[in-house]
JSON list of C-alpha atoms in Angstrom, two decimals:
[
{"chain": "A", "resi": 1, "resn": "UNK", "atom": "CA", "xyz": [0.38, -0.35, 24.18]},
{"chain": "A", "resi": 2, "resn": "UNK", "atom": "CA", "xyz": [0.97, -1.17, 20.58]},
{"chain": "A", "resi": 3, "resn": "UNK", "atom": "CA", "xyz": [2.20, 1.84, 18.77]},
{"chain": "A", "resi": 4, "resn": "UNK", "atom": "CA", "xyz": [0.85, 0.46, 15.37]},
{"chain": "A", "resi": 5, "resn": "UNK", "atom": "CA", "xyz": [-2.64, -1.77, 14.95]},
{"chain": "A", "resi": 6, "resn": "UNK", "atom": "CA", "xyz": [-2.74, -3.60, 11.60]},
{"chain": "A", "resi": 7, "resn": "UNK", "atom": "CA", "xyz": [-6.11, -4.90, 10.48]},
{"chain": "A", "resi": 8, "resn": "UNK", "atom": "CA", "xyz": [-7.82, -7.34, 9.49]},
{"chain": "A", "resi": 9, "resn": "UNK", "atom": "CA", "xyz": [-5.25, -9.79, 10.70]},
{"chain": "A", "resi": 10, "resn": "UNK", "atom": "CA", "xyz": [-6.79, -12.44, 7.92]},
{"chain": "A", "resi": 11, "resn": "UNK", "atom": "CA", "xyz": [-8.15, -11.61, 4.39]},
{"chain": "A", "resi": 12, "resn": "UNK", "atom": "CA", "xyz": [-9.58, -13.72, 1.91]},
{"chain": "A", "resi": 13, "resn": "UNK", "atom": "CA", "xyz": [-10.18, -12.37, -1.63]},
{"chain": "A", "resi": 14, "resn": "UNK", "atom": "CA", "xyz": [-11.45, -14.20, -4.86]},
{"chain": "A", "resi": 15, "resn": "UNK", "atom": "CA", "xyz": [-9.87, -13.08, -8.01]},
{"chain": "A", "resi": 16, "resn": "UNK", "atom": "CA", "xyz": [-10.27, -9.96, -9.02]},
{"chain": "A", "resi": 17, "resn": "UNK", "atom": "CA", "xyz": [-11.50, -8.13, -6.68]},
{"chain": "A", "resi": 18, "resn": "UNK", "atom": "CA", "xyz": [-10.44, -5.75, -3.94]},
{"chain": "A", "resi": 19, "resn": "UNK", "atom": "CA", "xyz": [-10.32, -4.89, -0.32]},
{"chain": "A", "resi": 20, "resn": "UNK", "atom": "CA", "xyz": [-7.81, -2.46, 2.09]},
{"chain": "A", "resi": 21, "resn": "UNK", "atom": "CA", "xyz": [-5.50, -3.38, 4.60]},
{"chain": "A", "resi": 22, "resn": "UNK", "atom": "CA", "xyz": [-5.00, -0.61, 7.44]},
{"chain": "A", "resi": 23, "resn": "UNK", "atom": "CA", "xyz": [-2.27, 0.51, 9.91]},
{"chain": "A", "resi": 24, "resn": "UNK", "atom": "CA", "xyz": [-3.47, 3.44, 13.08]},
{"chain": "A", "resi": 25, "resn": "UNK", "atom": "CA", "xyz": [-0.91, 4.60, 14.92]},
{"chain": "A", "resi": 26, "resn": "UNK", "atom": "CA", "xyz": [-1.15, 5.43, 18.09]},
{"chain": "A", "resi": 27, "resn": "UNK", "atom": "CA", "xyz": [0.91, 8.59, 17.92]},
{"chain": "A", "resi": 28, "resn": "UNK", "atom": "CA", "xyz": [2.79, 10.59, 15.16]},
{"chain": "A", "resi": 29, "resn": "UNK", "atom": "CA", "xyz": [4.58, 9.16, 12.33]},
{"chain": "A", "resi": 30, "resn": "UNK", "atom": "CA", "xyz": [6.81, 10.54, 9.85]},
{"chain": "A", "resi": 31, "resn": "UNK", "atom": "CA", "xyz": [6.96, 7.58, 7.52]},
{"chain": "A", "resi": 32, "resn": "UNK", "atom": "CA", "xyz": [4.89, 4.12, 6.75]},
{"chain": "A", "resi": 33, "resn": "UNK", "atom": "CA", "xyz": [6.51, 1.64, 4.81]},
{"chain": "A", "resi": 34, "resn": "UNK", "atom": "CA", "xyz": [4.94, -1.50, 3.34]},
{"chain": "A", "resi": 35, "resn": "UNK", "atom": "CA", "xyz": [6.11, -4.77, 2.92]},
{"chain": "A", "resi": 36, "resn": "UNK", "atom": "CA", "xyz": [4.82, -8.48, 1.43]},
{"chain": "A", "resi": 37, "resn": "UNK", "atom": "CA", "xyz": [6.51, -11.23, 2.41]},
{"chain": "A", "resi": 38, "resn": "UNK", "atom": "CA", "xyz": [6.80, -13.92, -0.55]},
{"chain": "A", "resi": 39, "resn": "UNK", "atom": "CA", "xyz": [6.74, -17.73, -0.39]},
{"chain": "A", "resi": 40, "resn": "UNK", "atom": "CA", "xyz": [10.35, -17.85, 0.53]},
{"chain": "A", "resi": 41, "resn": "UNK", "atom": "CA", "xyz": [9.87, -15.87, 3.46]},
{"chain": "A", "resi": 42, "resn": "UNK", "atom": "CA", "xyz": [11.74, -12.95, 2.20]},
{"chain": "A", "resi": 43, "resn": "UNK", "atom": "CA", "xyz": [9.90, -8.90, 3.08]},
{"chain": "A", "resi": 44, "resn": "UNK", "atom": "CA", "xyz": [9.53, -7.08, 0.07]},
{"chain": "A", "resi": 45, "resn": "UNK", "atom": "CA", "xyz": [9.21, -3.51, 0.41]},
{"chain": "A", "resi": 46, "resn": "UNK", "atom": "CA", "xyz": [5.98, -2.17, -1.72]},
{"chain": "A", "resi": 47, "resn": "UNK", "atom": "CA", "xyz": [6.46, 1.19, -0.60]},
{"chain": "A", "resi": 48, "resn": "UNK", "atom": "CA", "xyz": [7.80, 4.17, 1.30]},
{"chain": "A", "resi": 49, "resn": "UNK", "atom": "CA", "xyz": [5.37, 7.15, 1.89]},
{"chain": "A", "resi": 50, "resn": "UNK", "atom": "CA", "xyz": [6.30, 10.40, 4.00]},
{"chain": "A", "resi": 51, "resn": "UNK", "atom": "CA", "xyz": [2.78, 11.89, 2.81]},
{"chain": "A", "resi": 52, "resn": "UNK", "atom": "CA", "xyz": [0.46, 11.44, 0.23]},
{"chain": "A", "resi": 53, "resn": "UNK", "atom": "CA", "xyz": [-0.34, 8.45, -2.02]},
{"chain": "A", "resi": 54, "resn": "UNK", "atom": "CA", "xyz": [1.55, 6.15, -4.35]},
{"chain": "A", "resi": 55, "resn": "UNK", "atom": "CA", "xyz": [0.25, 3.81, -6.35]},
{"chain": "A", "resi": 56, "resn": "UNK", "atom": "CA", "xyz": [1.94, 0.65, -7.82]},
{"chain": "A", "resi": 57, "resn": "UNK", "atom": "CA", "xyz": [0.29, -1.64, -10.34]},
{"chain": "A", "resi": 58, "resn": "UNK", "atom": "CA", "xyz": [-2.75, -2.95, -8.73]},
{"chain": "A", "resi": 59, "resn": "UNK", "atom": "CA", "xyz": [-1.57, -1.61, -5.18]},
{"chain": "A", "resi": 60, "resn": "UNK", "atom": "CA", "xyz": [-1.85, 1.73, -3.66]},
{"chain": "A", "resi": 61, "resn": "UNK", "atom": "CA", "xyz": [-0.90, 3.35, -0.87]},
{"chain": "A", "resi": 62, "resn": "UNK", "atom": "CA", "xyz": [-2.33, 6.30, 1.31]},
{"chain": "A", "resi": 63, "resn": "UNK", "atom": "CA", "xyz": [-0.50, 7.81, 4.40]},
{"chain": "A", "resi": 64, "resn": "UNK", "atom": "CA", "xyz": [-2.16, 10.42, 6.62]},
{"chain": "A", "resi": 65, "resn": "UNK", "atom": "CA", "xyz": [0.43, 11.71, 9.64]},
{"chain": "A", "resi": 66, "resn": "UNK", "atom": "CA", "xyz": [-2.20, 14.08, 11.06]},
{"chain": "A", "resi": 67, "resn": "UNK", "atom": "CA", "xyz": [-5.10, 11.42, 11.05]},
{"chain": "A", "resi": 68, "resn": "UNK", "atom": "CA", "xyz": [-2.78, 8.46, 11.97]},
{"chain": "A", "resi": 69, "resn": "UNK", "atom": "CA", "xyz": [-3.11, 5.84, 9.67]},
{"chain": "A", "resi": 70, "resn": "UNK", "atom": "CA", "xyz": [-2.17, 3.88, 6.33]},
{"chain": "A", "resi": 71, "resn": "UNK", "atom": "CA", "xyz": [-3.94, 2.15, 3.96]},
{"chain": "A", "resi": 72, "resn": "UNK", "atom": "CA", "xyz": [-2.58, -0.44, 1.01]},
{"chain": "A", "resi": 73, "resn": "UNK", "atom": "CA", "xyz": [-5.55, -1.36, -1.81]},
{"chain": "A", "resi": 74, "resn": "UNK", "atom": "CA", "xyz": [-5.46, -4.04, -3.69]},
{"chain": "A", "resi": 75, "resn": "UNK", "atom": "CA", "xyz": [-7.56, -4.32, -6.55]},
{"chain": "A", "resi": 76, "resn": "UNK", "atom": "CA", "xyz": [-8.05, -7.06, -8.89]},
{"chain": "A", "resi": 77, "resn": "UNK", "atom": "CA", "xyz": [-6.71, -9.28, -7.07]},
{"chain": "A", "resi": 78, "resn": "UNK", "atom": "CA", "xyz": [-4.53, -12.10, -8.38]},
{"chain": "A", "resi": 79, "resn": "UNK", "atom": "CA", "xyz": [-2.94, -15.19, -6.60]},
{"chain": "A", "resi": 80, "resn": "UNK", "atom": "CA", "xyz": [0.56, -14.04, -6.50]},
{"chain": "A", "resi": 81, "resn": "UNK", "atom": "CA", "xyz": [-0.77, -11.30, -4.43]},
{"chain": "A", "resi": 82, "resn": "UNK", "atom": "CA", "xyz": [-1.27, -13.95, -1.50]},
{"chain": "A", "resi": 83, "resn": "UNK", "atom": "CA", "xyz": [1.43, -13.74, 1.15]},
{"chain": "A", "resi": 84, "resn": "UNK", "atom": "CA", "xyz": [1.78, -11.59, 4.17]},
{"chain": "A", "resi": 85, "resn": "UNK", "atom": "CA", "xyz": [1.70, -8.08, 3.90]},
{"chain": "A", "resi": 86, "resn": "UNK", "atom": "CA", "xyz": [3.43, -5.93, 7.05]},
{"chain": "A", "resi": 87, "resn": "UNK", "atom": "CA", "xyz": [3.08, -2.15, 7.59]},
{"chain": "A", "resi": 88, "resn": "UNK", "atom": "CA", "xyz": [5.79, -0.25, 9.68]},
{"chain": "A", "resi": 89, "resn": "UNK", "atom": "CA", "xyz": [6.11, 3.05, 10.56]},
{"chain": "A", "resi": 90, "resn": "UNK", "atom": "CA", "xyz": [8.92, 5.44, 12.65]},
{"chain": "A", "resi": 91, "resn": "UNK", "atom": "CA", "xyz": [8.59, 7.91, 14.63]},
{"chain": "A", "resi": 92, "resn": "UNK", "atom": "CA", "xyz": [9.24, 11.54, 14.43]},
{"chain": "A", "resi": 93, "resn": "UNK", "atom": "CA", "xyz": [13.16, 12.29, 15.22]},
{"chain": "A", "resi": 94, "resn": "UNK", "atom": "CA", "xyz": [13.55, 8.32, 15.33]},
{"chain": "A", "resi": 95, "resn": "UNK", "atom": "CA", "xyz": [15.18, 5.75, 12.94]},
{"chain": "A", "resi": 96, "resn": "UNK", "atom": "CA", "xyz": [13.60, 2.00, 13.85]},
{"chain": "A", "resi": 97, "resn": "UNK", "atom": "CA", "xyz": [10.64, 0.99, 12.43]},
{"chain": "A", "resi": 98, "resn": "UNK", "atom": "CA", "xyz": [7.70, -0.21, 14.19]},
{"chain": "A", "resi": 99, "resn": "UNK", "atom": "CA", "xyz": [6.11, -2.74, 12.60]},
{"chain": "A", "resi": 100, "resn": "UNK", "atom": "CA", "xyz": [2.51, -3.98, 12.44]},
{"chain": "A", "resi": 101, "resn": "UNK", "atom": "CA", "xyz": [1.37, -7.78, 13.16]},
{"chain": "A", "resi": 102, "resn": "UNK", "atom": "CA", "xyz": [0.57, -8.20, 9.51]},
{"chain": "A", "resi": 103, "resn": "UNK", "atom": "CA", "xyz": [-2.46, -8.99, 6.98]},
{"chain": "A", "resi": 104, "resn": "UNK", "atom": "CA", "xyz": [-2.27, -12.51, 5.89]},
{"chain": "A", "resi": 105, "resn": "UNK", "atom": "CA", "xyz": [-3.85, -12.19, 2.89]},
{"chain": "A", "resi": 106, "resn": "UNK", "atom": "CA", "xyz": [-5.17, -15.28, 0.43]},
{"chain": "A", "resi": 107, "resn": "UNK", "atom": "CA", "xyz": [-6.18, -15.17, -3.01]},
{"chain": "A", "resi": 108, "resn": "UNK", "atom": "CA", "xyz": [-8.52, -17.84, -4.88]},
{"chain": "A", "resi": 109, "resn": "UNK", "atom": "CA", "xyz": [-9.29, -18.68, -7.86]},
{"chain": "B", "resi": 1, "resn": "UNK", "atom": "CA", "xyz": [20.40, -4.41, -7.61]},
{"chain": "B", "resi": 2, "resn": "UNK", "atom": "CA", "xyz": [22.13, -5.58, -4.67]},
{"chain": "B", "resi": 3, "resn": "UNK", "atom": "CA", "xyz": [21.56, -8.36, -2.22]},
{"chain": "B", "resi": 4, "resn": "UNK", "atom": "CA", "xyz": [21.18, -9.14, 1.61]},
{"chain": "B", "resi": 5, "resn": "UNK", "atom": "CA", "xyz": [22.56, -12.36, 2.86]},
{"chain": "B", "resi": 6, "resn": "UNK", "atom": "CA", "xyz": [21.72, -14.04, 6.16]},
{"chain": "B", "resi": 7, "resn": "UNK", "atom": "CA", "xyz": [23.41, -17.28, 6.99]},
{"chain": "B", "resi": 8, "resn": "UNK", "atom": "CA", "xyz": [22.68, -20.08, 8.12]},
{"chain": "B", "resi": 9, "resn": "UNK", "atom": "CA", "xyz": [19.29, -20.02, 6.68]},
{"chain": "B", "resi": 10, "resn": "UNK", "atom": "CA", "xyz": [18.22, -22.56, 9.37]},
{"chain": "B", "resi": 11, "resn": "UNK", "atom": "CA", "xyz": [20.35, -22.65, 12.92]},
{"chain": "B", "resi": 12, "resn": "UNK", "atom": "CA", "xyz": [19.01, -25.41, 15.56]},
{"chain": "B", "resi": 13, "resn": "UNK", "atom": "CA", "xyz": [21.12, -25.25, 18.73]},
{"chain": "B", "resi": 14, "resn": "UNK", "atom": "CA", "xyz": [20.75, -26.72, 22.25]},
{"chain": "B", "resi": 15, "resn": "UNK", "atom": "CA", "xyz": [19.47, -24.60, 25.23]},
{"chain": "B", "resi": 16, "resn": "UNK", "atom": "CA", "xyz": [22.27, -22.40, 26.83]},
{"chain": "B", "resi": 17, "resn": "UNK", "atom": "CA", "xyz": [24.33, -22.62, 23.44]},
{"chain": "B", "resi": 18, "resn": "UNK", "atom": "CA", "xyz": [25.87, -19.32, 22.31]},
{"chain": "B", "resi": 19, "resn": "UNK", "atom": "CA", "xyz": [24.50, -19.01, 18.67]},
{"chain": "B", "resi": 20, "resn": "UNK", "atom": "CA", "xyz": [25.87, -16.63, 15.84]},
{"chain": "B", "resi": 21, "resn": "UNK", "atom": "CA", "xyz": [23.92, -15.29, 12.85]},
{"chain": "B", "resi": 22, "resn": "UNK", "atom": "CA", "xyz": [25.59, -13.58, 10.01]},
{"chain": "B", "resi": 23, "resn": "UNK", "atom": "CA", "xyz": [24.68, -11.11, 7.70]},
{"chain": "B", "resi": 24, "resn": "UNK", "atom": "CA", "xyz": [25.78, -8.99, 4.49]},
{"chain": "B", "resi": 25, "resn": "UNK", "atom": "CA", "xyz": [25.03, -6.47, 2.29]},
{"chain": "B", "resi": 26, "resn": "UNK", "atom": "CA", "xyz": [26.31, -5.26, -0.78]},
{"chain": "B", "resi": 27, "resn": "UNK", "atom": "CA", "xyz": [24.47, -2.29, -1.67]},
{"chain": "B", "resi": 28, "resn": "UNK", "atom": "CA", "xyz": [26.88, -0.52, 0.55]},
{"chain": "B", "resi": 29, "resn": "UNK", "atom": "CA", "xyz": [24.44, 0.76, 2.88]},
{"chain": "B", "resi": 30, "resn": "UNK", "atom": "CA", "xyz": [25.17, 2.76, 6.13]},
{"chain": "B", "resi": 31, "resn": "UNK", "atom": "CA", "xyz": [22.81, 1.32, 8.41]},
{"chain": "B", "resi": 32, "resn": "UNK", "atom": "CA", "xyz": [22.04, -1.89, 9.16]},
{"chain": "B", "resi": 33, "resn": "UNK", "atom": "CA", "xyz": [19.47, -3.70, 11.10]},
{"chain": "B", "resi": 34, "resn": "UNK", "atom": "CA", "xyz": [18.28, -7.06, 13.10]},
{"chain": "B", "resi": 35, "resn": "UNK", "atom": "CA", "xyz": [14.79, -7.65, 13.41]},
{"chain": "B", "resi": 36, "resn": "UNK", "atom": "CA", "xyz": [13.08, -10.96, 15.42]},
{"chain": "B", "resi": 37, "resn": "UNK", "atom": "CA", "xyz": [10.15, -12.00, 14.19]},
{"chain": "B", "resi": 38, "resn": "UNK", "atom": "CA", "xyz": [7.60, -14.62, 15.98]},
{"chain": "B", "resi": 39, "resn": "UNK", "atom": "CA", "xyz": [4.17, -16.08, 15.03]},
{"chain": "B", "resi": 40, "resn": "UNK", "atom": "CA", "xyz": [1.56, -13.32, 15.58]},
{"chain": "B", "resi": 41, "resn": "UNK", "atom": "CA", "xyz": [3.42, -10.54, 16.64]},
{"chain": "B", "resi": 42, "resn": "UNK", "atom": "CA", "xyz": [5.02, -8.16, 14.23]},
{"chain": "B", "resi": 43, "resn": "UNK", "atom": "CA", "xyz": [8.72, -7.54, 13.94]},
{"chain": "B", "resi": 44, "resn": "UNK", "atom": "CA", "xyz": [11.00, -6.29, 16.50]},
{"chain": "B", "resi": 45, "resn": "UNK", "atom": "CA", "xyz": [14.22, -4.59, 16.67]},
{"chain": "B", "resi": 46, "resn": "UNK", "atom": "CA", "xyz": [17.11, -6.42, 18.01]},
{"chain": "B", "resi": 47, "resn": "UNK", "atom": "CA", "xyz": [20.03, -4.37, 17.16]},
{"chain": "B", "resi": 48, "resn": "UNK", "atom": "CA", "xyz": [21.14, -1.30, 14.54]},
{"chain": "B", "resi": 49, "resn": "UNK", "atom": "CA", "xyz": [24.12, 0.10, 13.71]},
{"chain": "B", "resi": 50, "resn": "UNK", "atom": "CA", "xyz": [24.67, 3.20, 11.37]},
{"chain": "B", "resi": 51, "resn": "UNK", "atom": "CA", "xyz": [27.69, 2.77, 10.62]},
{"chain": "B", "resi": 52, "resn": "UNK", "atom": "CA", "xyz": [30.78, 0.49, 10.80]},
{"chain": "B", "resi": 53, "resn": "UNK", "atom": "CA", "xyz": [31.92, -0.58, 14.42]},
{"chain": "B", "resi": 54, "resn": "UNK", "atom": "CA", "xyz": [28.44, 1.75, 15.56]},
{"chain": "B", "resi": 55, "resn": "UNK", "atom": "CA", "xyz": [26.06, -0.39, 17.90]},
{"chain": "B", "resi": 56, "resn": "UNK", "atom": "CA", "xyz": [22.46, 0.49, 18.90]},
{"chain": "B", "resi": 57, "resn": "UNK", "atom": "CA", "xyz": [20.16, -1.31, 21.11]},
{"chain": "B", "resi": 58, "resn": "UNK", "atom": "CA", "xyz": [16.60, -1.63, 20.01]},
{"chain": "B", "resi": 59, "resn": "UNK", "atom": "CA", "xyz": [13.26, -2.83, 21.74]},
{"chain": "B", "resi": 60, "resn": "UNK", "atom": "CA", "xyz": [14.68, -6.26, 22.18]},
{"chain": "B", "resi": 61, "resn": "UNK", "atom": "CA", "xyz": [18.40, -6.48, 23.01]},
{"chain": "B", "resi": 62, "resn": "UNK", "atom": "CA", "xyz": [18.35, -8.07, 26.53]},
{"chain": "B", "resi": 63, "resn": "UNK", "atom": "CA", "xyz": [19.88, -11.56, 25.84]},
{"chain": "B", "resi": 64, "resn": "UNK", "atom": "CA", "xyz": [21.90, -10.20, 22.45]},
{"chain": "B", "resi": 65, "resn": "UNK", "atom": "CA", "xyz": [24.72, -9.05, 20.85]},
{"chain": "B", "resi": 66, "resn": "UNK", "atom": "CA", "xyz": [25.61, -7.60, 18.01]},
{"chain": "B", "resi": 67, "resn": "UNK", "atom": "CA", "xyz": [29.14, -6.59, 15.60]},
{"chain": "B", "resi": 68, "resn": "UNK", "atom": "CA", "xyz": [29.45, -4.17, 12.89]},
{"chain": "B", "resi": 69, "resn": "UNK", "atom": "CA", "xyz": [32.32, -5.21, 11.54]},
{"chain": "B", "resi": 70, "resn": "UNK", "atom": "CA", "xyz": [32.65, -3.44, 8.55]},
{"chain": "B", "resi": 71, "resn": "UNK", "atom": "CA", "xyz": [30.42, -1.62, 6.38]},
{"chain": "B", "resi": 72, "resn": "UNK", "atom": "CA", "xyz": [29.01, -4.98, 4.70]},
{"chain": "B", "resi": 73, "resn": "UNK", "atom": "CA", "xyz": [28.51, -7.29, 7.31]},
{"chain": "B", "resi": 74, "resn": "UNK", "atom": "CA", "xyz": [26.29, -6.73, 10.85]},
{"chain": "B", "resi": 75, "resn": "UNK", "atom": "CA", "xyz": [26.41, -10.13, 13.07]},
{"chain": "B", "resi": 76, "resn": "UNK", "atom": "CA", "xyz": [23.93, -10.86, 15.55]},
{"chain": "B", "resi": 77, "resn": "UNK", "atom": "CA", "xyz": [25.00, -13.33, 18.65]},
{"chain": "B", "resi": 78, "resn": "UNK", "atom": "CA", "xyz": [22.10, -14.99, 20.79]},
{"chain": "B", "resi": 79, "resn": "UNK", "atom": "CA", "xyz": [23.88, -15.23, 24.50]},
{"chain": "B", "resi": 80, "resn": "UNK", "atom": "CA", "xyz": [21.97, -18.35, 25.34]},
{"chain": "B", "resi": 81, "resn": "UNK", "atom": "CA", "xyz": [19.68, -19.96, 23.60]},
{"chain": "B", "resi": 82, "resn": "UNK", "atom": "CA", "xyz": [15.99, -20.38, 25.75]},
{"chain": "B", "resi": 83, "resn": "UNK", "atom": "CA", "xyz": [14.55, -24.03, 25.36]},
{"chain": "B", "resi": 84, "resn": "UNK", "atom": "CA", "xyz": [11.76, -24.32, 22.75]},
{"chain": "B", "resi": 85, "resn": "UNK", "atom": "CA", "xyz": [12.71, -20.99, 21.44]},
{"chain": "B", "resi": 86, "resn": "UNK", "atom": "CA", "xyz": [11.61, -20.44, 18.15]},
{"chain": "B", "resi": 87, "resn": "UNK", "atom": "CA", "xyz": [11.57, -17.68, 15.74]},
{"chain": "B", "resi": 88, "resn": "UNK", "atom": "CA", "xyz": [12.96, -16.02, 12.77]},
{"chain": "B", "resi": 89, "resn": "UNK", "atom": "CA", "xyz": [15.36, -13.54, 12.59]},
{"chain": "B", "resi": 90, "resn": "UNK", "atom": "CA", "xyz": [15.69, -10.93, 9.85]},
{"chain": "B", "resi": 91, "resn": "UNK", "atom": "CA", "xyz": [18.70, -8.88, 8.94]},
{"chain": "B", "resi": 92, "resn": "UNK", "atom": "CA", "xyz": [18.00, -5.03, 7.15]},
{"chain": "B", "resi": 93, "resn": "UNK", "atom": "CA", "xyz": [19.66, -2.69, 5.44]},
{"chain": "B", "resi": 94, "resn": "UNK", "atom": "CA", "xyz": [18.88, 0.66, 4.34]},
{"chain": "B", "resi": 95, "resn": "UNK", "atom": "CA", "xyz": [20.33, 4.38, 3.13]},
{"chain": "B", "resi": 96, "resn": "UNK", "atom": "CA", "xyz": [17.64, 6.58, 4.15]},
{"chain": "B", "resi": 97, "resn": "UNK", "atom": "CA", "xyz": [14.70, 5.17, 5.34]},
{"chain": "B", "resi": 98, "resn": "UNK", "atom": "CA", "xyz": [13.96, 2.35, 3.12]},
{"chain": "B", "resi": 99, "resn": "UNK", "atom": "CA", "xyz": [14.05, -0.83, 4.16]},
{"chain": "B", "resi": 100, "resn": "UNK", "atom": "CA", "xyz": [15.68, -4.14, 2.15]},
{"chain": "B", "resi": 101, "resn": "UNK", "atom": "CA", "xyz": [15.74, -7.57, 4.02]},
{"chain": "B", "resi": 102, "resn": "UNK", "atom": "CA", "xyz": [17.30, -10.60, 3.75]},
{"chain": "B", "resi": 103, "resn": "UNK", "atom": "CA", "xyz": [15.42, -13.93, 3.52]},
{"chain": "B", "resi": 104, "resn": "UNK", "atom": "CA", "xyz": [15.86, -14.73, 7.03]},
{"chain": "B", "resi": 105, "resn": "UNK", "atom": "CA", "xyz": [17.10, -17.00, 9.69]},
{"chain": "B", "resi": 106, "resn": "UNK", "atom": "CA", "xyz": [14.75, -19.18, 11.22]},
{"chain": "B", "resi": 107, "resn": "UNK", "atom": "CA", "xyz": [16.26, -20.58, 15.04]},
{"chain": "B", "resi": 108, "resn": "UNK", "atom": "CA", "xyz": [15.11, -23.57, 17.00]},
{"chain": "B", "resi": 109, "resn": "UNK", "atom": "CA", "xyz": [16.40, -24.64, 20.13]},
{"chain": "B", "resi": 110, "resn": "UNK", "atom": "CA", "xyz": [15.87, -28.18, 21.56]}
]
């Protein structure tokens, strides 16, 4: 089965406010990564996180190993933030990233 | 800053064509990466190589190739193209375990 279940696979947000994306993974990771991709179809990466939380701007990140999962916040939510956001994660002693079926998130005015 | 660049942006080839798909990097990372992505499904690895002239297959490489040429540039060769195939296909780099991608090459075979 799929190593890596994003939800919710559609998110609709008004302007400013704020909701949570979330990866499980279905075994052990060492490392979640987060990306948006943009209107020109290119995957920005938001963040890397071996542990712990990060927070940039109006997103942050969580990343529990033991308990299996990620989340990305967003919180006042602007409409640049609309795009599709991917997790991925890799394994323990591996290098390729598995990859979630992303969040397609939309932001209105 | 540096920059990842996939050519040809947009490749439409013929069933049973051999189709090549370029890449390059010049923030002189080791490893490189080719991911395909299609509607609804999250990305999957094609191909990685850590270094130059190194070749790994991923989830996906029945039906690919791939060159490392040198350190900058990691090509990706579709044997032969499926009818109605259609997808999007993203080149990475990283040192460590971050990931950069290019913009993408988006393939559609008639």
């Amino acid at each position: 089965g799929d190593q890596v279940e994003q939800s919710p696979s559609a998110l609709s947000l008004h302007e400013g406010t704020g909701s949570a994306l979330r990866c499980n993974f279905t075994t052990t990771m060492r490392a979640v990564q987060w990306f948006r991709k943009n209107s020109r179809g290119s995957l920005i990466n938001l963040f890397y996180l071996a542990s712990g939380t990060k927070e940039n701007g109006r997103l942050k990140s969580a990343f529990d190993s033991k308990e299996r999962y990620s989340t990305l916040h967003i919180r006042d939510a602007q409409l640049e933030d609309s795009g599709t956001y991917f997790c991925a994660a890799s394994h323990q002693g591996g290098r390729a990233l598995i990859f979630g079926t992303g969040t397609t998130v939309s932001v209105s005015p | 800053g540096g920059i990842i660049t996939q050519t040809p942006k947009f490749l439409i080839g013929q069933e049973g064509q051999k189709l090549t798909l370029k890449c390059q990097q010049n923030f002189n990372h080791d490893t490189m990466y080719w991911y395909r992505q299609d509607s609804g499904k999250g990305l999957r690895l094609i191909y990685y190589s850590i270094t130059e002239n190194d070749l790994q297959k991923g989830d996906l490489s029945e039906g690919y190739d791939a060159s490392r040429e040198k350190k900058s540039s990691f090509s990706l060769t579709v044997t032969s193209a499926q009818k109605n195939e259609m997808a999007v296909f993203l080149c990475a780099s990283s040192m460590g375990e971050r990931l950069f991608f290019g913009h993408g090459t988006k393939l559609s075979v008639l």
